[in-house]
């Protein structure tokens, strides 16, 4: 063998290692180019122009998503739509009432919510095809969590009390609590009290899996979307952690599900002492292959996914606002003591707390879980009433927060925080039953609006109100420097500062 041979071998070996990633990068670039070409929409583009525009645009969207949307809205509000340059498919944002109304009213076979979420979360591969094809958990959720809310509120309050008092000591000295991490743990536990009941909702390993699943799905979706369709199942199985987390959760849920299935078999569907939680209702409604431990586990994890992230992101902002604005504490306490003091923790006492409701609603208006909402994907070519043509495959959203901050929508102080904005609006003649935190409208979009508006809001709002009320009744809260922590805006998601701490101490009277 000549002395050149090892070199040639090394070079050809190295080039094999280079060729694969190079081809892959080229494939991604070509795929995005084709998508951008085929979903090109003739509306103004907000942000950097030119050949590097999409790359700079993507970076800006990742770090300053709120600014990107606000600039687009300020520049092109009257055009009805604007688009944001990205390396992948460009997103189109609707700015006007009429067009947002059209977006939410369009039939699912024209502008689809399910297709948009499936694309964003790569649901078929991360969560499983059945979740989209047979979304019976949504029906169960509407029946189980929402219609039974009256029964859930006292249980929810019980878990809030147990979880908060365990995590946050009642002591006279100020104690720092990690806003995001500690509230996420508390909320995960409280939500799981309604999903799977006691004692599993207090098992830290089980709870950690719910949170892990959300991370795995989101990271997994980010990786999977770059691969060709035929490779996606393999990538989901071997590159992401989703199946591993599902497997571990299955291990935790197996004894609970088996026990309930055995009881039904032995004593009938409505056996005495049957737990009244989401899992029981899910088992009741599951048919055929859905009644297996694996598939029931997947549904429980999906419920964890849709509920924990959004509720945590929203509630941490509520906590930051109250800690930064002590002037709201006394009137809120007075109201809570009156109604909860008289009736206890009930759905009715929470409903009567109008200021509390308004405070939670106002936090969501300015800093909900996202700056855009009502995601839709065009299933076929579609022309809006203003003449805008969007080809099949286009991604559309409502420019939610820019609309919430628009003085034409909420008055001259639209961009300012006014915790009692909505309770004051309810004082106006004929408005007593309007402006609830659960009420969605074309001017209030944190939960979307219309057919696909978040069904979980009927659960999330009482939960956030109970948590805030419980904290105010038992603790004083403050921030180290008294300043509202800045939010992070990644894409259209709004995240609370993950390092910000809130200081708690026993309430001083
Ligand atoms: C503050 C907390 C929450 C926020 C901000 C939020 C926000 C949203 C938004 C923006 C949508 C899409 C609406 C649209 O495009 O029109 C949605 C859908 C959904 N949310 Fe929530 N959500 C929250 C809590 C929850 C909870 C606690 C649950 C479950 C218990 C839940 C379950 C769902 C489900 C199942 C959907 C899909 C509805 C459908 O397919 O039609 N959400 N949510």
Coordinates of C-alpha atoms and ligand atoms in Angstrom, one line a residue:
X1 CA 0.0 0.0 0.0
X2 CA 1.4 3.4 -0.9
X3 CA 1.8 6.0 1.8
X4 CA -0.9 8.1 0.1
X5 CA -3.5 5.4 0.7
X6 CA -4.4 6.2 4.3
X7 CA -4.7 9.8 3.4
X8 CA -7.1 9.0 0.5
X9 CA -9.0 6.7 2.8
X10 CA -9.3 9.4 5.5
X11 CA -10.4 12.0 3.0
X12 CA -13.0 9.8 1.4
X13 CA -14.2 8.8 4.8
X14 CA -14.3 12.4 6.0
X15 CA -16.1 13.4 2.9
X16 CA -18.8 10.8 3.5
X17 CA -19.3 12.4 6.9
X18 CA -19.5 15.8 5.2
X19 CA -21.7 14.7 2.3
X20 CA -24.6 13.5 4.5
X21 CA -25.0 16.7 6.6
X22 CA -24.4 18.9 3.5
X23 CA -27.1 17.0 1.6
X24 CA -29.4 17.3 4.6
X25 CA -28.9 21.1 4.9
X26 CA -29.5 21.4 1.1
X27 CA -32.7 19.3 1.5
X28 CA -34.0 21.6 4.3
X29 CA -33.1 24.7 2.3
X30 CA -34.8 23.3 -0.8
X31 CA -37.9 22.2 1.1
X32 CA -38.3 25.6 2.7
X33 CA -37.7 27.3 -0.6
X34 CA -40.4 25.3 -2.2
X35 CA -42.9 25.9 0.7
X36 CA -42.2 29.6 0.6
X37 CA -42.6 29.6 -3.2
X38 CA -45.9 27.7 -3.1
X39 CA -47.3 29.6 -0.2
X40 CA -46.3 33.0 -1.2
X41 CA -49.0 35.5 -0.2
X42 CA -49.3 39.0 -1.6
X43 CA -49.4 41.0 1.7
X44 CA -46.7 43.4 3.1
X45 CA -43.7 41.8 4.8
X46 CA -42.7 43.1 8.2
X47 CA -39.1 43.1 9.0
X48 CA -35.8 42.7 7.1
X49 CA -35.9 42.5 3.3
X50 CA -33.5 41.0 0.8
X51 CA -31.8 37.7 0.4
X52 CA -30.8 37.6 4.1
X53 CA -34.2 38.8 5.2
X54 CA -35.6 35.4 6.2
X55 CA -32.5 34.6 8.2
X56 CA -32.4 37.8 10.1
X57 CA -36.2 37.6 10.4
X58 CA -36.0 34.2 12.0
X59 CA -33.4 35.4 14.5
X60 CA -35.5 38.4 15.4
X61 CA -38.6 36.3 15.8
X62 CA -36.7 33.9 18.1
X63 CA -35.5 36.7 20.4
X64 CA -37.9 39.6 20.0
X65 CA -41.1 38.0 18.8
X66 CA -43.2 40.6 20.5
X67 CA -41.4 43.5 18.7
X68 CA -41.7 41.8 15.3
X69 CA -45.4 41.4 15.6
X70 CA -45.9 44.9 17.0
X71 CA -43.9 46.5 14.2
X72 CA -45.8 44.6 11.6
X73 CA -49.1 45.6 13.2
X74 CA -48.1 49.3 13.6
X75 CA -47.0 49.5 10.0
X76 CA -49.7 47.4 8.3
X77 CA -52.7 47.4 10.5
X78 CA -54.9 48.9 7.9
X79 CA -53.7 46.4 5.2
X80 CA -55.6 43.7 7.1
X81 CA -52.7 41.2 7.0
X82 CA -48.9 41.2 7.2
X83 CA -46.3 38.4 7.0
X84 CA -43.2 37.7 8.9
X85 CA -40.1 36.6 6.9
X86 CA -38.7 33.3 8.2
X87 CA -36.5 30.6 6.8
X88 CA -39.4 28.1 6.9
X89 CA -43.0 28.9 5.8
X90 CA -43.8 32.5 6.4
X91 CA -46.6 33.2 8.9
X92 CA -49.4 35.5 7.9
X93 CA -51.0 37.6 10.7
X94 CA -54.6 39.0 10.5
X95 CA -54.9 42.5 12.1
X96 CA -58.5 43.5 11.7
X97 CA -61.7 42.4 13.5
X98 CA -63.4 41.4 10.2
X99 CA -60.5 39.2 9.0
X100 CA -59.9 37.6 12.4
X101 CA -63.7 36.8 12.4
X102 CA -63.3 35.2 9.0
X103 CA -60.3 33.3 10.1
X104 CA -62.2 31.7 13.0
X105 CA -65.4 31.2 11.1
X106 CA -64.0 29.5 8.1
X107 CA -64.9 25.7 7.9
X108 CA -62.2 23.3 9.0
X109 CA -61.8 21.9 5.6
X110 CA -60.8 25.3 4.4
X111 CA -58.8 26.9 7.3
X112 CA -58.0 24.1 9.7
X113 CA -57.0 24.5 13.4
X114 CA -56.2 20.7 13.7
X115 CA -53.9 20.8 10.7
X116 CA -52.1 23.9 12.0
X117 CA -51.5 22.3 15.4
X118 CA -50.6 19.0 13.8
X119 CA -47.9 20.8 11.7
X120 CA -46.6 22.8 14.6
X121 CA -46.4 19.9 17.0
X122 CA -46.0 17.1 14.5
X123 CA -48.7 15.5 16.5
X124 CA -49.0 12.4 14.3
X125 CA -45.5 11.4 15.2
X126 CA -45.1 12.9 18.7
X127 CA -48.5 12.2 20.2
X128 CA -49.8 9.5 17.8
X129 CA -52.2 9.6 14.8
X130 CA -55.2 8.6 16.9
X131 CA -55.1 11.9 18.8
X132 CA -56.0 13.9 15.7
X133 CA -58.2 11.2 14.0
X134 CA -60.3 10.4 17.1
X135 CA -60.1 13.3 19.5
X136 CA -62.7 11.8 21.9
X137 CA -60.7 13.2 24.8
X138 CA -62.0 16.6 23.9
X139 CA -65.6 15.4 24.4
X140 CA -64.6 13.8 27.7
X141 CA -62.9 16.9 28.7
X142 CA -66.0 19.1 28.0
X143 CA -68.1 16.7 30.0
X144 CA -65.8 15.7 32.8
X145 CA -63.9 18.9 33.6
X146 CA -66.3 21.6 32.5
X147 CA -69.8 20.4 33.2
X148 CA -68.6 19.0 36.6
X149 CA -66.7 22.2 37.5
X150 CA -69.0 22.8 40.5
X151 CA -67.7 19.5 42.0
X152 CA -64.1 20.2 40.9
X153 CA -63.6 23.7 42.5
X154 CA -63.6 22.5 46.1
X155 CA -61.2 19.7 45.2
X156 CA -59.1 22.1 43.2
X157 CA -59.0 24.4 46.2
X158 CA -58.0 21.5 48.5
X159 CA -55.1 20.7 46.2
X160 CA -54.0 24.3 45.8
X161 CA -53.9 24.6 49.6
X162 CA -52.0 21.4 50.0
X163 CA -49.5 22.1 47.2
X164 CA -48.8 25.7 48.0
X165 CA -48.5 25.2 51.8
X166 CA -46.1 22.3 51.2
X167 CA -43.9 24.3 48.8
X168 CA -44.0 27.8 50.3
X169 CA -43.4 27.9 54.1
X170 CA -45.7 30.1 56.2
X171 CA -42.9 32.0 58.0
X172 CA -42.4 35.6 59.1
X173 CA -39.2 36.1 57.1
X174 CA -39.3 36.6 53.4
X175 CA -38.5 33.4 51.5
X176 CA -37.6 33.5 47.7
X177 CA -39.6 31.2 45.5
X178 CA -38.7 30.5 41.8
X179 CA -41.7 31.9 40.0
X180 CA -41.6 29.6 37.0
X181 CA -40.3 26.4 38.4
X182 CA -42.3 26.4 41.7
X183 CA -45.5 27.5 40.1
X184 CA -45.2 24.9 37.4
X185 CA -44.8 22.1 39.9
X186 CA -47.8 23.4 41.9
X187 CA -50.0 23.7 38.8
X188 CA -49.0 20.3 37.5
X189 CA -50.0 18.7 40.8
X190 CA -53.3 20.7 41.0
X191 CA -54.3 19.8 37.4
X192 CA -53.5 16.2 37.9
X193 CA -55.7 16.0 40.9
X194 CA -58.6 16.5 38.4
X195 CA -57.0 14.3 35.7
X196 CA -55.9 11.2 37.7
X197 CA -56.8 12.0 41.3
X198 CA -55.1 11.1 44.6
X199 CA -52.5 9.7 45.3
X200 CA -50.9 9.8 41.9
X201 CA -51.3 13.6 41.6
X202 CA -48.8 13.8 44.5
X203 CA -46.2 11.4 43.1
X204 CA -43.2 13.7 42.1
X205 CA -41.9 11.1 39.6
X206 CA -45.3 10.9 37.8
X207 CA -45.6 14.7 37.8
X208 CA -42.1 15.2 36.4
X209 CA -43.0 12.9 33.5
X210 CA -45.9 15.1 32.5
X211 CA -43.6 18.1 32.4
X212 CA -40.9 16.1 30.6
X213 CA -43.5 14.9 28.0
X214 CA -44.3 18.6 27.0
X215 CA -40.6 19.3 26.5
X216 CA -40.1 16.1 24.5
X217 CA -43.0 16.8 22.3
X218 CA -41.9 20.4 21.6
X219 CA -38.3 19.5 21.0
X220 CA -39.3 16.4 19.1
X221 CA -41.6 18.4 16.8
X222 CA -38.8 20.9 16.1
X223 CA -36.5 18.1 15.0
X224 CA -39.1 15.9 13.2
X225 CA -40.4 18.7 11.0
X226 CA -37.1 18.9 9.1
X227 CA -37.2 15.3 7.9
X228 CA -39.0 13.9 4.8
X229 CA -42.4 12.4 5.6
X230 CA -41.3 8.8 5.2
X231 CA -38.5 9.2 7.8
X232 CA -40.6 10.9 10.4
X233 CA -41.9 7.8 12.3
X234 CA -38.3 6.5 12.6
X235 CA -37.0 9.9 13.8
X236 CA -39.8 10.1 16.3
X237 CA -38.9 6.7 17.7
X238 CA -35.2 6.8 17.6
X239 CA -34.1 10.5 17.8
X240 CA -36.7 12.0 20.2
X241 CA -37.4 11.0 23.8
X242 CA -41.2 11.0 23.5
X243 CA -41.7 7.2 23.4
X244 CA -39.4 6.7 26.4
X245 CA -41.4 9.2 28.5
X246 CA -44.6 7.6 27.4
X247 CA -43.2 4.2 28.5
X248 CA -42.2 5.5 31.9
X249 CA -45.6 7.2 32.4
X250 CA -47.4 4.0 31.3
X251 CA -45.5 2.2 34.2
X252 CA -46.9 4.8 36.7
X253 CA -50.5 4.7 35.3
X254 CA -50.7 0.9 34.8
X255 CA -51.7 -0.1 38.4
X256 CA -54.2 2.8 38.6
X257 CA -55.9 2.0 35.3
X258 CA -55.8 -1.8 35.9
X259 CA -57.5 -1.4 39.2
X260 CA -60.2 0.8 37.7
X261 CA -60.8 -1.6 34.8
X262 CA -61.0 -4.6 37.2
X263 CA -63.5 -2.8 39.4
X264 CA -65.7 -2.0 36.4
X265 CA -65.5 -5.7 35.3
X266 CA -66.3 -7.0 38.8
X267 CA -68.8 -4.4 40.0
X268 CA -70.1 -2.6 36.9
X269 CA -69.5 0.8 35.4
X270 CA -70.9 2.9 38.3
X271 CA -69.3 1.0 41.1
X272 CA -69.4 2.5 44.6
X273 CA -66.4 4.7 45.4
X274 CA -65.5 5.2 41.8
X275 CA -63.1 8.2 41.5
X276 CA -64.8 11.1 39.8
X277 CA -61.9 12.4 37.7
X278 CA -60.9 12.8 34.1
X279 CA -59.3 9.3 33.9
X280 CA -62.6 7.6 35.1
X281 CA -64.6 9.5 32.4
X282 CA -61.9 8.7 29.8
X283 CA -62.1 4.9 30.6
X284 CA -66.0 5.1 30.4
X285 CA -65.8 6.6 26.9
X286 CA -62.8 4.7 25.5
X287 CA -63.9 2.1 22.9
X288 CA -61.9 -0.7 21.3
X289 CA -58.2 -0.1 21.0
X290 CA -58.6 3.1 22.9
X291 CA -59.3 1.1 26.1
X292 CA -55.7 -0.1 26.4
X293 CA -53.3 1.1 29.1
X294 CA -51.0 2.4 26.4
X295 CA -53.7 4.5 24.6
X296 CA -55.2 5.8 27.9
X297 CA -51.7 6.8 29.0
X298 CA -51.2 8.8 25.8
X299 CA -54.5 10.7 26.3
X300 CA -53.6 11.6 29.9
X301 CA -50.2 12.9 28.7
X302 CA -51.9 14.9 25.9
X303 CA -54.1 16.5 28.6
X304 CA -51.0 17.3 30.6
X305 CA -49.5 18.8 27.5
X306 CA -52.4 21.1 26.6
X307 CA -53.1 22.3 30.1
X308 CA -49.8 22.6 32.1
X309 CA -47.7 24.8 29.9
X310 CA -50.3 27.4 29.0
X311 CA -51.7 27.6 32.6
X312 CA -48.2 27.9 34.1
X313 CA -47.1 30.6 31.6
X314 CA -50.2 32.6 32.3
X315 CA -50.3 32.2 36.0
X316 CA -46.7 33.1 36.6
X317 CA -47.4 36.5 34.9
X318 CA -50.4 36.9 37.3
X319 CA -48.0 36.3 40.2
X320 CA -45.5 38.8 38.9
X321 CA -48.1 41.5 38.4
X322 CA -49.5 41.2 41.9
X323 CA -46.0 41.2 43.4
X324 CA -45.1 44.3 41.4
X325 CA -48.4 46.1 42.1
X326 CA -49.1 46.1 45.8
X327 CA -51.9 48.7 45.4
X328 CA -54.2 45.9 44.1
X329 CA -53.7 43.6 47.2
X330 CA -56.1 45.3 49.7
X331 CA -59.2 45.5 47.4
X332 CA -58.6 42.0 46.1
X333 CA -58.3 40.6 49.7
X334 CA -61.4 42.5 50.7
X335 CA -63.4 40.9 47.9
X336 CA -62.1 37.4 48.4
X337 CA -62.6 37.5 52.2
X338 CA -66.2 38.6 51.6
X339 CA -67.2 35.9 49.1
X340 CA -65.0 33.0 49.9
X341 CA -65.4 33.8 53.6
X342 CA -69.2 33.6 53.2
X343 CA -69.5 30.5 50.9
X344 CA -66.1 28.7 51.1
X345 CA -64.3 27.6 47.9
X346 CA -67.1 27.2 45.5
X347 CA -67.7 27.9 41.8
X348 CA -70.3 30.5 42.9
X349 CA -68.0 32.3 45.3
X350 CA -65.2 32.5 42.7
X351 CA -67.7 33.9 40.2
X352 CA -68.7 36.6 42.6
X353 CA -65.1 37.8 42.9
X354 CA -65.3 40.3 39.9
X355 CA -62.1 42.2 40.7
X356 CA -60.1 38.9 41.0
X357 CA -61.6 37.8 37.6
X358 CA -60.7 41.2 36.1
X359 CA -57.1 41.1 37.4
X360 CA -56.5 37.6 35.9
X361 CA -58.1 38.7 32.7
X362 CA -56.0 41.9 32.4
X363 CA -52.8 39.9 33.0
X364 CA -53.8 37.6 30.1
X365 CA -54.7 40.5 27.9
X366 CA -51.1 41.9 28.1
X367 CA -49.1 38.9 28.8
X368 CA -51.0 35.7 28.1
X369 CA -49.2 32.5 26.9
X370 CA -48.8 33.9 23.3
X371 CA -48.7 37.1 21.3
X372 CA -50.5 35.4 18.4
X373 CA -53.5 33.0 18.6
X374 CA -56.1 31.2 16.5
X375 CA -53.6 29.3 14.4
X376 CA -55.0 28.0 11.1
X377 CA -53.6 26.2 8.1
X378 CA -55.2 26.6 4.6
X379 CA -56.4 23.2 3.4
X380 CA -57.1 24.6 0.0
X381 CA -56.7 27.9 -1.8
X382 CA -58.7 30.5 0.0
X383 CA -59.7 34.1 -0.8
X384 CA -60.6 36.4 2.0
X385 CA -63.4 39.0 1.7
X386 CA -60.8 41.8 1.3
X387 CA -59.5 40.0 -1.8
X388 CA -56.3 38.5 -0.1
X389 CA -55.6 35.1 -1.7
X390 CA -53.8 32.5 0.4
X391 CA -52.7 29.2 -1.3
X392 CA -53.1 25.8 0.2
X393 CA -50.6 25.2 3.0
X394 CA -50.4 28.9 4.3
X395 CA -50.1 29.4 8.0
X396 CA -52.3 32.1 9.5
X397 CA -52.7 33.6 12.9
X398 CA -54.5 36.5 14.7
X399 CA -52.2 39.3 15.8
X400 CA -53.7 39.0 19.3
X401 CA -51.5 41.1 21.6
X402 CA -51.0 44.0 19.2
X403 CA -54.8 44.2 18.9
X404 CA -55.1 44.1 22.7
X405 CA -52.7 47.0 22.9
X406 CA -54.5 49.0 20.1
X407 CA -56.0 52.3 21.5
X408 CA -58.9 51.9 19.0
X409 CA -59.8 48.6 20.7
X410 CA -59.1 49.3 24.4
X411 CA -58.9 53.1 24.6
X412 CA -56.0 55.4 25.1
X413 CA -54.5 53.4 27.9
X414 CA -54.7 50.1 26.0
X415 CA -51.0 49.4 26.5
X416 CA -51.1 50.1 30.2
X417 CA -52.0 47.6 32.9
X418 CA -55.3 48.3 34.6
X419 CA -56.1 45.4 36.9
X420 CA -59.7 46.5 37.3
X421 CA -60.3 47.4 33.7
X422 CA -62.9 44.6 33.2
X423 CA -64.6 44.8 36.6
X424 CA -65.1 48.5 35.9
X425 CA -66.5 47.7 32.5
X426 CA -69.0 45.4 34.2
X427 CA -70.3 48.3 36.3
X428 CA -71.6 49.9 33.1
X429 CA -75.4 49.5 32.5
X430 CA -76.2 46.1 31.0
X431 CA -72.7 44.8 31.2
X432 CA -72.8 42.9 34.6
X433 CA -72.7 39.5 32.9
X434 CA -70.1 40.5 30.3
X435 CA -66.3 40.7 30.3
X436 CA -65.7 37.6 32.4
X437 CA -62.1 36.2 32.1
X438 CA -63.5 33.1 30.4
X439 CA -65.4 35.2 27.8
X440 CA -63.6 35.3 24.5
X441 CA -64.2 37.9 21.7
X442 CA -62.6 39.3 18.6
X443 CA -61.0 41.9 20.9
X444 CA -59.9 39.3 23.5
X445 CA -57.9 36.4 22.1
X446 CA -55.7 34.7 24.7
X447 CA -57.9 31.7 24.4
X448 CA -58.6 32.1 20.7
X449 CA -62.3 32.7 19.8
X450 CA -65.1 30.7 18.2
X451 CA -65.4 27.0 17.5
X452 CA -61.9 26.1 18.6
X453 CA -61.6 28.6 21.4
X454 CA -59.8 26.8 24.3
X455 CA -62.3 24.6 26.1
X456 CA -59.9 24.3 29.0
X457 CA -60.4 28.0 29.9
X458 CA -63.4 27.0 32.0
X459 CA -61.0 25.1 34.2
X460 CA -57.9 27.3 33.9
X461 CA -59.5 30.5 34.9
X462 CA -61.0 29.2 38.2
X463 CA -57.7 27.5 38.9
X464 CA -55.7 30.7 38.4
X465 CA -58.3 32.6 40.5
X466 CA -58.1 30.0 43.3
X467 CA -54.3 30.2 43.3
X468 CA -54.1 33.9 43.5
X469 CA -56.9 34.1 46.1
X470 CA -55.2 31.5 48.3
X471 CA -51.9 33.3 48.0
X472 CA -53.4 36.7 48.9
X473 CA -55.3 35.2 51.9
X474 CA -52.2 33.6 53.4
X475 CA -49.1 35.4 52.2
X476 CA -47.5 38.8 51.5
X477 CA -45.6 38.8 48.2
X478 CA -43.0 41.1 46.7
X479 CA -40.2 41.2 44.1
X480 CA -36.6 41.9 45.0
X481 CA -36.5 45.2 43.2
X482 CA -40.2 45.8 43.0
X483 CA -40.1 45.8 39.2
X484 CA -42.3 43.6 37.0
X485 CA -39.8 41.0 35.5
X486 CA -39.4 41.3 31.7
X487 CA -41.1 38.6 29.7
X488 CA -39.3 36.5 27.0
X489 CA -40.9 36.4 23.6
X490 CA -39.9 33.4 21.5
X491 CA -41.7 33.2 18.2
X492 CA -45.3 33.9 19.2
X493 CA -44.9 32.4 22.7
X494 CA -44.7 34.6 25.8
X495 CA -42.6 33.2 28.6
X496 CA -42.0 34.6 32.0
X497 CA -38.5 35.4 33.1
X498 CA -37.4 31.9 34.2
X499 CA -34.9 33.2 36.8
X500 CA -37.2 35.8 38.5
X501 CA -38.0 35.1 42.1
X502 CA -41.0 36.2 44.1
X503 CA -40.6 36.7 47.9
X504 CA -43.2 35.2 50.2
X505 CA -43.9 35.6 53.9
X506 CA -46.8 34.9 56.2
X507 CA -49.4 37.6 55.8
X508 CA -48.9 40.5 58.2
X509 CA -52.2 41.9 59.3
Ligands
LIG1 C1 -54.4 29.9 30.8 C2 -54.3 28.7 30.3 C3 -54.6 28.4 28.8 C4 -54.5 29.2 27.7 C5 -53.9 30.6 27.6 C6 -54.9 28.4 26.6 C7 -54.9 28.8 25.3 C8 -55.4 28.1 24.2 C9 -55.5 28.5 22.8 C10 -55.0 29.9 22.3 C11 -56.1 27.6 22.1 C12 -56.4 27.6 20.6 C13 -57.6 28.3 20.3 C14 -57.9 28.8 18.9 O1 -57.0 28.6 18.0 O2 -59.0 29.3 18.5 C15 -56.4 26.5 23.0 C16 -56.9 25.3 22.6 C17 -57.1 24.2 23.4 N1 -56.9 24.2 24.8 FE1 -56.2 25.7 26.0 N2 -55.3 27.2 27.1 C18 -55.2 27.2 28.4 C19 -55.5 26.1 29.3 C20 -56.0 24.9 28.9 C21 -56.4 23.8 29.8 C22 -56.2 23.9 31.4 C23 -56.8 22.8 29.1 C24 -57.3 21.4 29.5 C25 -57.7 21.1 30.7 C26 -56.8 23.2 27.7 C27 -57.2 22.5 26.6 C28 -57.2 22.9 25.3 C29 -57.6 22.1 24.2 C30 -58.0 20.6 24.3 C31 -57.6 22.9 23.0 C32 -57.9 22.5 21.6 C33 -59.4 22.8 21.3 C34 -59.8 22.2 19.9 O3 -59.2 21.3 19.4 O4 -60.9 22.7 19.4 N3 -56.3 24.5 27.6 N4 -56.0 26.8 24.3

